[in-house]
CSV table of C-alpha atoms and ligand atoms in Angstrom, one decimal:
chain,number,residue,atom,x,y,z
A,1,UNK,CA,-35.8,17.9,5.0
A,2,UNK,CA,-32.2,17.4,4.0
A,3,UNK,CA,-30.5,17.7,1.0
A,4,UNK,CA,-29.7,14.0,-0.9
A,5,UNK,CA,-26.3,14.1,-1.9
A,6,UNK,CA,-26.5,12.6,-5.2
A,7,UNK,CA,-23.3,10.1,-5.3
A,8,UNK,CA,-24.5,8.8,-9.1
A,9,UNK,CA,-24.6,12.9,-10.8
A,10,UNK,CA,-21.6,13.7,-9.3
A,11,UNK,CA,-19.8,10.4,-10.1
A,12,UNK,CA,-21.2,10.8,-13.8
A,13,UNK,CA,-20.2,14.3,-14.0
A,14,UNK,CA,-16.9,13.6,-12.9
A,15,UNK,CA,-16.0,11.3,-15.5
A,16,UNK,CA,-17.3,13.1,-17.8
A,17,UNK,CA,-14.5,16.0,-16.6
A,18,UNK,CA,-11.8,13.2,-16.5
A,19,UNK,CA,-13.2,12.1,-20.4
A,20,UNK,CA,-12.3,15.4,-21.6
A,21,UNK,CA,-8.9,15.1,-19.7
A,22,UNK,CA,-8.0,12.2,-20.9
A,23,UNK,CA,-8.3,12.9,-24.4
A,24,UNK,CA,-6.2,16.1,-23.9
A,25,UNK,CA,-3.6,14.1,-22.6
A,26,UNK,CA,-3.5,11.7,-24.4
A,27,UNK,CA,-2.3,13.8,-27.2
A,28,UNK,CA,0.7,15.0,-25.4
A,29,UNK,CA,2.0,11.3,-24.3
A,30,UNK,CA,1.3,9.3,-27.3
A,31,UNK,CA,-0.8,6.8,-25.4
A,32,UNK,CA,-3.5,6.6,-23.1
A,33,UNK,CA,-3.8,5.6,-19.5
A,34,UNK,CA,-3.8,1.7,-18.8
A,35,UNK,CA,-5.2,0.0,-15.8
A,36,UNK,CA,-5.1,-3.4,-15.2
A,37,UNK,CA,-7.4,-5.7,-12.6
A,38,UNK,CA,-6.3,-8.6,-11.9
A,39,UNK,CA,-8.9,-11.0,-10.7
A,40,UNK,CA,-8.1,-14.3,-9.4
A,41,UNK,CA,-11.3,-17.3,-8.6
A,42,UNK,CA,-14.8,-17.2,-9.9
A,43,UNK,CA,-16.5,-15.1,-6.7
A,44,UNK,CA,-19.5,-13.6,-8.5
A,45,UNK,CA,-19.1,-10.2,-6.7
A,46,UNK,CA,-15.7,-10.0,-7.5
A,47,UNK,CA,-16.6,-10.5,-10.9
A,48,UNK,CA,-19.3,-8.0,-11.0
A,49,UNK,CA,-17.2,-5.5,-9.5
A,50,UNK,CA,-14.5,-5.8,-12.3
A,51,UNK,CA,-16.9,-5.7,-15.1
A,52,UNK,CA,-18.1,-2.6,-13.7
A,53,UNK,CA,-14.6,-1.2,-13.5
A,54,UNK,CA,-13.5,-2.2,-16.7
A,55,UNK,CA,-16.8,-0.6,-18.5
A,56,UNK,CA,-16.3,2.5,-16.4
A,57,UNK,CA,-12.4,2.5,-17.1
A,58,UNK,CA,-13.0,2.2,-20.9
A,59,UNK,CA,-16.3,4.9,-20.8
A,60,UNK,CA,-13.5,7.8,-19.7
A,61,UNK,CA,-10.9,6.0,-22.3
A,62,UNK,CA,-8.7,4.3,-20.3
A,63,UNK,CA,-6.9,1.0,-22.5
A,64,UNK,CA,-8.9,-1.5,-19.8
A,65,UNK,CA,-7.1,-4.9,-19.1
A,66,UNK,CA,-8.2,-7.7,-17.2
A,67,UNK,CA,-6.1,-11.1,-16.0
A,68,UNK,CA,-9.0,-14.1,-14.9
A,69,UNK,CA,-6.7,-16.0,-13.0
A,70,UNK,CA,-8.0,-19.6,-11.8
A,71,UNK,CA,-8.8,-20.2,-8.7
A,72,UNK,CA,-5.6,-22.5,-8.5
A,73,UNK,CA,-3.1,-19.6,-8.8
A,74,UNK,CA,-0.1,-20.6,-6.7
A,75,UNK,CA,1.2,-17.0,-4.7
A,76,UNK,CA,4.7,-17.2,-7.0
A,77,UNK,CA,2.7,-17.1,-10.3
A,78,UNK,CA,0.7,-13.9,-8.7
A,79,UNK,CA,3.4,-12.0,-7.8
A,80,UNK,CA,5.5,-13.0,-11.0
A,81,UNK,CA,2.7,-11.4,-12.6
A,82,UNK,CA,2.6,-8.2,-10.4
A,83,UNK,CA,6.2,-7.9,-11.3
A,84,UNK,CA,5.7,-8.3,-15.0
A,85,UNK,CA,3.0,-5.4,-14.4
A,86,UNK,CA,5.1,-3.7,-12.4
A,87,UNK,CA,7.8,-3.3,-15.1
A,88,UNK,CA,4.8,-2.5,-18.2
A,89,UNK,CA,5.3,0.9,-19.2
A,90,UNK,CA,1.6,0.9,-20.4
A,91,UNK,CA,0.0,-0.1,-17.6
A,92,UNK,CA,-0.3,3.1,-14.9
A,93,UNK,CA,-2.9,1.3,-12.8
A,94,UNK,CA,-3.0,-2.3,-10.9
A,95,UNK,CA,-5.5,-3.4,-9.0
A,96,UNK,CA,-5.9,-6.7,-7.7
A,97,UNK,CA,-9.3,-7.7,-6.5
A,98,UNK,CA,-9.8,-9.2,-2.8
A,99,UNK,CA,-10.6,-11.4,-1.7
A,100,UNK,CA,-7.8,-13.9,-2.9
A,101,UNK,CA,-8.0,-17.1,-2.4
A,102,UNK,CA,-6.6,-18.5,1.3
A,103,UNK,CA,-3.8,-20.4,-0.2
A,104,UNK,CA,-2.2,-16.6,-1.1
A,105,UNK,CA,-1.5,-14.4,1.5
A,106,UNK,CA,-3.3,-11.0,0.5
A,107,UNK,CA,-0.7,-8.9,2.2
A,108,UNK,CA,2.5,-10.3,0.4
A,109,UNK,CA,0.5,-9.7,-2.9
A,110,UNK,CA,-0.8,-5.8,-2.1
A,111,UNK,CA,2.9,-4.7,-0.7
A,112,UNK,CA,4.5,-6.3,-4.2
A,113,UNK,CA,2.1,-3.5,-6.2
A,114,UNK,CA,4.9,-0.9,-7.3
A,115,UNK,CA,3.3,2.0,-5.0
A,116,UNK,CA,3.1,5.0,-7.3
A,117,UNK,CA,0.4,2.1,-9.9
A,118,UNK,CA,-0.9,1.2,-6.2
A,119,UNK,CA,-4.6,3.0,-7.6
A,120,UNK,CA,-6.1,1.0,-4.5
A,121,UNK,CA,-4.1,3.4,-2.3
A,122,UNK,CA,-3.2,0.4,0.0
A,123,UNK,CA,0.0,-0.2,-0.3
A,124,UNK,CA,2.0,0.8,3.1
A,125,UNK,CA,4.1,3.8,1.4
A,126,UNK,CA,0.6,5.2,0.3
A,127,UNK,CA,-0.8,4.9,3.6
A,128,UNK,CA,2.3,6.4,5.2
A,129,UNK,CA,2.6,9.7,2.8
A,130,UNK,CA,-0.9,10.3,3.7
A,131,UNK,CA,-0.3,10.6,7.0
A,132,UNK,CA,2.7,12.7,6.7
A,133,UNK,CA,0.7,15.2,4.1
A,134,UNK,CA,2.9,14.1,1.0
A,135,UNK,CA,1.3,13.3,-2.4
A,136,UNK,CA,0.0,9.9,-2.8
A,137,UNK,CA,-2.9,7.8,-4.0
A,138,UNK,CA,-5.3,7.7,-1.9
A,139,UNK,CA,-7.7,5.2,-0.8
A,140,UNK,CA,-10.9,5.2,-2.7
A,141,UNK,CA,-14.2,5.5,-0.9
A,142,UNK,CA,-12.3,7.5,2.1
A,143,UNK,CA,-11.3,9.6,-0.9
A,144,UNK,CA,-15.1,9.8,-2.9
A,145,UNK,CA,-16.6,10.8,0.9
A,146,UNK,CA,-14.6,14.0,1.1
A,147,UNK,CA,-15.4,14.5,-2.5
A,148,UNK,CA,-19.2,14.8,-1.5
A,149,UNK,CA,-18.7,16.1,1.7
A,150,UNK,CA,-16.8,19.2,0.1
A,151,UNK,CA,-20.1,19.3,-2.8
A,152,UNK,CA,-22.2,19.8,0.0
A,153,UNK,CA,-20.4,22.2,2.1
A,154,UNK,CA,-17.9,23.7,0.4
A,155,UNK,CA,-14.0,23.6,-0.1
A,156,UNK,CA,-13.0,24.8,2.7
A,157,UNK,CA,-13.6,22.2,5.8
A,158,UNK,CA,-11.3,24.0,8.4
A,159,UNK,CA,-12.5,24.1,12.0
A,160,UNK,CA,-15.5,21.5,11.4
A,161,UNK,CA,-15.6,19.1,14.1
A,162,UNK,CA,-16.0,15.6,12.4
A,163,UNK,CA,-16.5,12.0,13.4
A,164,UNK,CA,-15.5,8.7,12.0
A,165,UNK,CA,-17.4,5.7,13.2
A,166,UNK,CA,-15.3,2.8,12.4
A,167,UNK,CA,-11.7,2.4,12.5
A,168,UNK,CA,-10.6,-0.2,9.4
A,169,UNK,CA,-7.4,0.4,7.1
A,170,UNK,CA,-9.6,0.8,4.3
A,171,UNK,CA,-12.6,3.2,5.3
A,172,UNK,CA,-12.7,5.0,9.1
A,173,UNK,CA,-8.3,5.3,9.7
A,174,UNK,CA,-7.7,7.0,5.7
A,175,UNK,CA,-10.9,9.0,6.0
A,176,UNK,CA,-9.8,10.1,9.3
A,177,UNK,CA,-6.1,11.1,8.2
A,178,UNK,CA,-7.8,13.1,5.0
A,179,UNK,CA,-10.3,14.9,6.9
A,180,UNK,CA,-7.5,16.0,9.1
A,181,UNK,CA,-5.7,16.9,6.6
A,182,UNK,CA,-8.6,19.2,5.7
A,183,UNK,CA,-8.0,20.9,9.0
A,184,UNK,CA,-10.7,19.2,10.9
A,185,UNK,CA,-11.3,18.6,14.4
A,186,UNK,CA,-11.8,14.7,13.9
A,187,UNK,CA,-12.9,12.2,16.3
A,188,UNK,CA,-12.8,8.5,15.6
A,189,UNK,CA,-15.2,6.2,17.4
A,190,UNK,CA,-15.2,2.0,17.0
A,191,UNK,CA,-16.8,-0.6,19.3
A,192,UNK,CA,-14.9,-0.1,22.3
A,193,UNK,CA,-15.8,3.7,22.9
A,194,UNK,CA,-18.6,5.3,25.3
A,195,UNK,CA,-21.1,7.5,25.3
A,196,UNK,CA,-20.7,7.1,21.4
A,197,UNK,CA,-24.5,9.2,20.4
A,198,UNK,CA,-22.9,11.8,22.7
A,199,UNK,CA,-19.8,12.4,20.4
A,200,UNK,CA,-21.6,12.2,17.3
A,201,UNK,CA,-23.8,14.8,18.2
A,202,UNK,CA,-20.9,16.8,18.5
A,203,UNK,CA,-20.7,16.6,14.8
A,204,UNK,CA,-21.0,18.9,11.7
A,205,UNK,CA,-19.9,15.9,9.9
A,206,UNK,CA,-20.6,12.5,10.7
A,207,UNK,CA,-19.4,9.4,8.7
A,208,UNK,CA,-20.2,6.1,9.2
A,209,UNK,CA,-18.1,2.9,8.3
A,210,UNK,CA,-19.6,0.5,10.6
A,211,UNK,CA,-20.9,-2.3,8.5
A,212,UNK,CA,-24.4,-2.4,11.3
A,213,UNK,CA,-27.7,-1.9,9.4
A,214,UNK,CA,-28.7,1.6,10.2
A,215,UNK,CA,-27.4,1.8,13.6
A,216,UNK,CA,-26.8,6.0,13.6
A,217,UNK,CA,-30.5,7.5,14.2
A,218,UNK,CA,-31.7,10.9,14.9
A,219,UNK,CA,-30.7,10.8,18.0
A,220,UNK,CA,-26.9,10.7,16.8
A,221,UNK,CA,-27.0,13.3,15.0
A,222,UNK,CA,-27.0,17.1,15.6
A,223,UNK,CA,-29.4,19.7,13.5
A,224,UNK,CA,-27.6,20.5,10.6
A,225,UNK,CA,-25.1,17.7,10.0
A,226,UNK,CA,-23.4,16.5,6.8
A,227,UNK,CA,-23.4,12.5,7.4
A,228,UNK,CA,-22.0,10.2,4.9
A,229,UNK,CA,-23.1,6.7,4.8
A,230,UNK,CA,-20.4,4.0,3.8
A,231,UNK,CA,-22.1,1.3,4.8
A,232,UNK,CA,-23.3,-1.5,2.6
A,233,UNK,CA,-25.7,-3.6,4.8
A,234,UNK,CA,-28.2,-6.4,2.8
A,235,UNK,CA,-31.2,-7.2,4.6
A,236,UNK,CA,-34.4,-8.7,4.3
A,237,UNK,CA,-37.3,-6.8,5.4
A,238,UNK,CA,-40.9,-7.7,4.3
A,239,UNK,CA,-39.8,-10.8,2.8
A,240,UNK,CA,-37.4,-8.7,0.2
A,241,UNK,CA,-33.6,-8.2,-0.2
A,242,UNK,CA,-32.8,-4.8,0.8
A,243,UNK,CA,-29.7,-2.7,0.4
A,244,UNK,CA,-29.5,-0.3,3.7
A,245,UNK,CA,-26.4,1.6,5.1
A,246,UNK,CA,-24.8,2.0,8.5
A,247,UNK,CA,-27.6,5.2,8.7
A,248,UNK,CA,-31.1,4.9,9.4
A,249,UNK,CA,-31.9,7.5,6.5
A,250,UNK,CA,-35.5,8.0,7.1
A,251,UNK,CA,-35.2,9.5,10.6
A,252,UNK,CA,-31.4,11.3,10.1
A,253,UNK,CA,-33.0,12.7,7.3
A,254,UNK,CA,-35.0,14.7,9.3
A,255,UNK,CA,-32.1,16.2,11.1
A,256,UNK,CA,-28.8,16.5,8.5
A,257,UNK,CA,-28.5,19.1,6.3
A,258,UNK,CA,-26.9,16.9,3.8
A,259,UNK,CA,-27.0,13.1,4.1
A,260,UNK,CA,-25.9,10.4,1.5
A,261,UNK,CA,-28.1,7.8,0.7
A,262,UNK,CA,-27.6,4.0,0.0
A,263,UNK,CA,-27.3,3.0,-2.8
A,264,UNK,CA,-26.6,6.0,-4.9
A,265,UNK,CA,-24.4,8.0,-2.3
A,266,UNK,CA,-20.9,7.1,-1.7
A,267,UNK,CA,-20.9,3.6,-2.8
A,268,UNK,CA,-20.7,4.9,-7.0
A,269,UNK,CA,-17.7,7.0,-6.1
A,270,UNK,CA,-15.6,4.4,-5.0
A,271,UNK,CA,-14.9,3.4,-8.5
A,272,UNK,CA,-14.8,7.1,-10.0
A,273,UNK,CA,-12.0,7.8,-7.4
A,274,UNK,CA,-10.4,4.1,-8.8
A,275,UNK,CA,-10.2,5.8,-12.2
A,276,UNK,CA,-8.9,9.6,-10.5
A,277,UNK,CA,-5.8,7.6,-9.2
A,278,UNK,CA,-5.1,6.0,-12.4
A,279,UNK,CA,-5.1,9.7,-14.6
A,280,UNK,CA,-3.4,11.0,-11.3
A,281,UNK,CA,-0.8,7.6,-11.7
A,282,UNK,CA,-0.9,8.5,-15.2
A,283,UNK,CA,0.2,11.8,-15.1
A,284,UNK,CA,2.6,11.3,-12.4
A,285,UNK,CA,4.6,8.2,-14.8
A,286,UNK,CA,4.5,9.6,-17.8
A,287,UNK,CA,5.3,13.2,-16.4
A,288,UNK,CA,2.2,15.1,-17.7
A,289,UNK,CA,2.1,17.6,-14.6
B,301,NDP,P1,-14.8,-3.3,9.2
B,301,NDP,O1,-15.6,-4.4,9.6
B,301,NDP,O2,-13.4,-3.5,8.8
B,301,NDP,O3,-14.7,-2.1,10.3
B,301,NDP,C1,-15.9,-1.8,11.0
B,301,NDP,C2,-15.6,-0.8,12.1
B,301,NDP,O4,-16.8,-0.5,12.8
B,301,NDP,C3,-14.6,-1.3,13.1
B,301,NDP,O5,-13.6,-0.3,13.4
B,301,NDP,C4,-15.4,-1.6,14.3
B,301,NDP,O6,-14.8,-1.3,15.6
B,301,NDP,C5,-16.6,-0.6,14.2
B,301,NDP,N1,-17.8,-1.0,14.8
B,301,NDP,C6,-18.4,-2.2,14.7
B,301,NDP,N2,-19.5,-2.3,15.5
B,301,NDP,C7,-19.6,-1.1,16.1
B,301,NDP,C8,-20.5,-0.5,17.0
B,301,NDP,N3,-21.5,-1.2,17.5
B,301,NDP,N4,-20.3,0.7,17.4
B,301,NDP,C9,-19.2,1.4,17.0
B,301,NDP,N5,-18.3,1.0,16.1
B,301,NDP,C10,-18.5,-0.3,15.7
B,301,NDP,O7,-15.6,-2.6,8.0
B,301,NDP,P2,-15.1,-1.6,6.8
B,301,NDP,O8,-14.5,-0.4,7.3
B,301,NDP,O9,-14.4,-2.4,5.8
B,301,NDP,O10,-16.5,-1.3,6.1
B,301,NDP,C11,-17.5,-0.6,6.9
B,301,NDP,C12,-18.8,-0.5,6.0
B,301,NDP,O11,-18.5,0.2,4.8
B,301,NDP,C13,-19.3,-1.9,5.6
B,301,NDP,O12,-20.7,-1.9,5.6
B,301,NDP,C14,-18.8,-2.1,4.2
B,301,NDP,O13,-19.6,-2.9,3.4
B,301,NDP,C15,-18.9,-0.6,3.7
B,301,NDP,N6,-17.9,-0.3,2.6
B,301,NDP,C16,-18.4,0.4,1.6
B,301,NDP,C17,-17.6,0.7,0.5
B,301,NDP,C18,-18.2,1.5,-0.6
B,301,NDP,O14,-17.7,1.5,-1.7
B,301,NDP,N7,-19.3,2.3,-0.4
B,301,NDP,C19,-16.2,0.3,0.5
B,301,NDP,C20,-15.8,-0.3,1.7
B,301,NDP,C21,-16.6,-0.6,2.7
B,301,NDP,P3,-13.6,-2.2,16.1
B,301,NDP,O15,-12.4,-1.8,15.3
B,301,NDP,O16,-13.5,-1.8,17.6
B,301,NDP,O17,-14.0,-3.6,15.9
């Protein structure tokens, strides 16, 4: 039987760490770190999400700001706003919530977010000093994964021969680049590649960012794996509504030496890794290092 990595203790723990941190520095600059989520429409997951970040930011003491935007927001007043931001030397942290409406063109909005307050880790200068090993902020959930990866096997990753299922900007291309960067031997696999079981079992470390309900079985997987699940996947089975991930956990289980579940594996360190890159942002702006 494998060992659970427990996403929720460690996530917990680690704001507890960044708490304590946070206070400390806050001392030394006078003022403590803001982040700002800027939230434009009424979509009901959108909103849960940025309640959750906002409770989260304030829990480590963060200053927490939000700007409910209608639904009407023309592009100009968006980006006026990003600029304002932009230019507030109390805000460290902008995030602005996808998806936007269809009248504003996601992109234009993302690549206006002053890059070193970017605490998404989308914007393209983020993307690109990651893949050139400079110091940047780095996606979020690609980011929480090799948190959890490194609590289950250690700090040191070097020679471990990993593959990413999926290949999006957000999860499978950034978790890629960083577990290269943890001298890996990584593979990425997507929907065009063959013999795709026969790579992963290949694999002391298998992640999946697939977005198919428990696709990767047993048979994917070699004895002793770490596998991290991104996926979030709602079903129904037995006439419920189910939350399952890209892993079919009751038979990998049986296999992996470690192995996230869903929920309560990766999914809570998506937004602990949100508030990491706005004390890193923090830090970096008000020149705390
Ligand atoms: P995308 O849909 O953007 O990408 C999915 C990737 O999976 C694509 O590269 C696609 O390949 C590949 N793929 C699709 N079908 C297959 C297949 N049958 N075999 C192999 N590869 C396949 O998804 P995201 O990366 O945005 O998200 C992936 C999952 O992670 C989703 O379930 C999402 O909900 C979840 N997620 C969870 C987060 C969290 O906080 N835990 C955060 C973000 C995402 P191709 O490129 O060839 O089409």
């Amino acid at each position: 039987m494998s060992n659970i990595i427990d996403g929720n203790a460690y996530a917990t723990n680690l704001r507890q760490t960044m708490a304590g941190e946070v206070a400390e520095l806050q001392q030394k600059a006078g003022k403590a770190p803001g982040l700002t989520v800027i939230l434009v429409g009424e979509d009901p997951a959108s909103q849960v999400y940025v309640r959750k970040k906002g409770e989260q930011a304030k829990e480590v003491g963060f200053i927490s700001t939000e700007h409910r935007l209608p639904e009407t927001t023309s592009q100009e007043e968006l980006l006026a706003l990003v600029d304002q931001l932009n230019n507030d030397s109390e805000i460290h942290g902008i995030l602005c919530q996808l998806p936007l409406p269809s009248h504003i063109d996601e992109k234009t909005v993302l690549n206006a977010i002053d890059p070193d307050k970017d605490v998404d880790g989308f914007h393209p200068v983020n993307v690109g000093r990651l893949s050139i090993g400079e110091e940047s902020l780095l996606p979020c959930t690609p980011h929480g994964s090799v948190h959890l990866i490194k609590h289950a096997l250690g700090d040191n990753l070097s020679g471990k021969n990993a593959v990413v299922i999926g290949r999006s900007n957000i999860v499978g291309k950034p978790m890629a680049a960083l577990l290269l960067a943890e001298s890996c031997t990584v593979t990425i696999v997507h929907s065009r590649t063959q013999n795709i079981e026969e790579i992963c079992r290949q694999a002391d470390i298998v992640v999946a960012a697939v977005g198919r309900p428990e696709m990767v079985n047993a048979d994917w997987i070699k004895e002793g794996a770490c596998v991290i699940d991104v996926g979030i996947n709602r079903i129904q089975r037995d006439g419920k509504n189910k939350l399952v991930g890209d892993v079919d956990f009751a038979s990998a289980s049986e296999k992996a030496a470690h192995i996230t579940p869903v929920p309560g594996g990766v999914g809570p360190m998506t937004i602990a890794m949100l508030l990491l890159n706005t004390l890193t942002a923090f830090k970096r702006l008000e020149n705390l290092n």
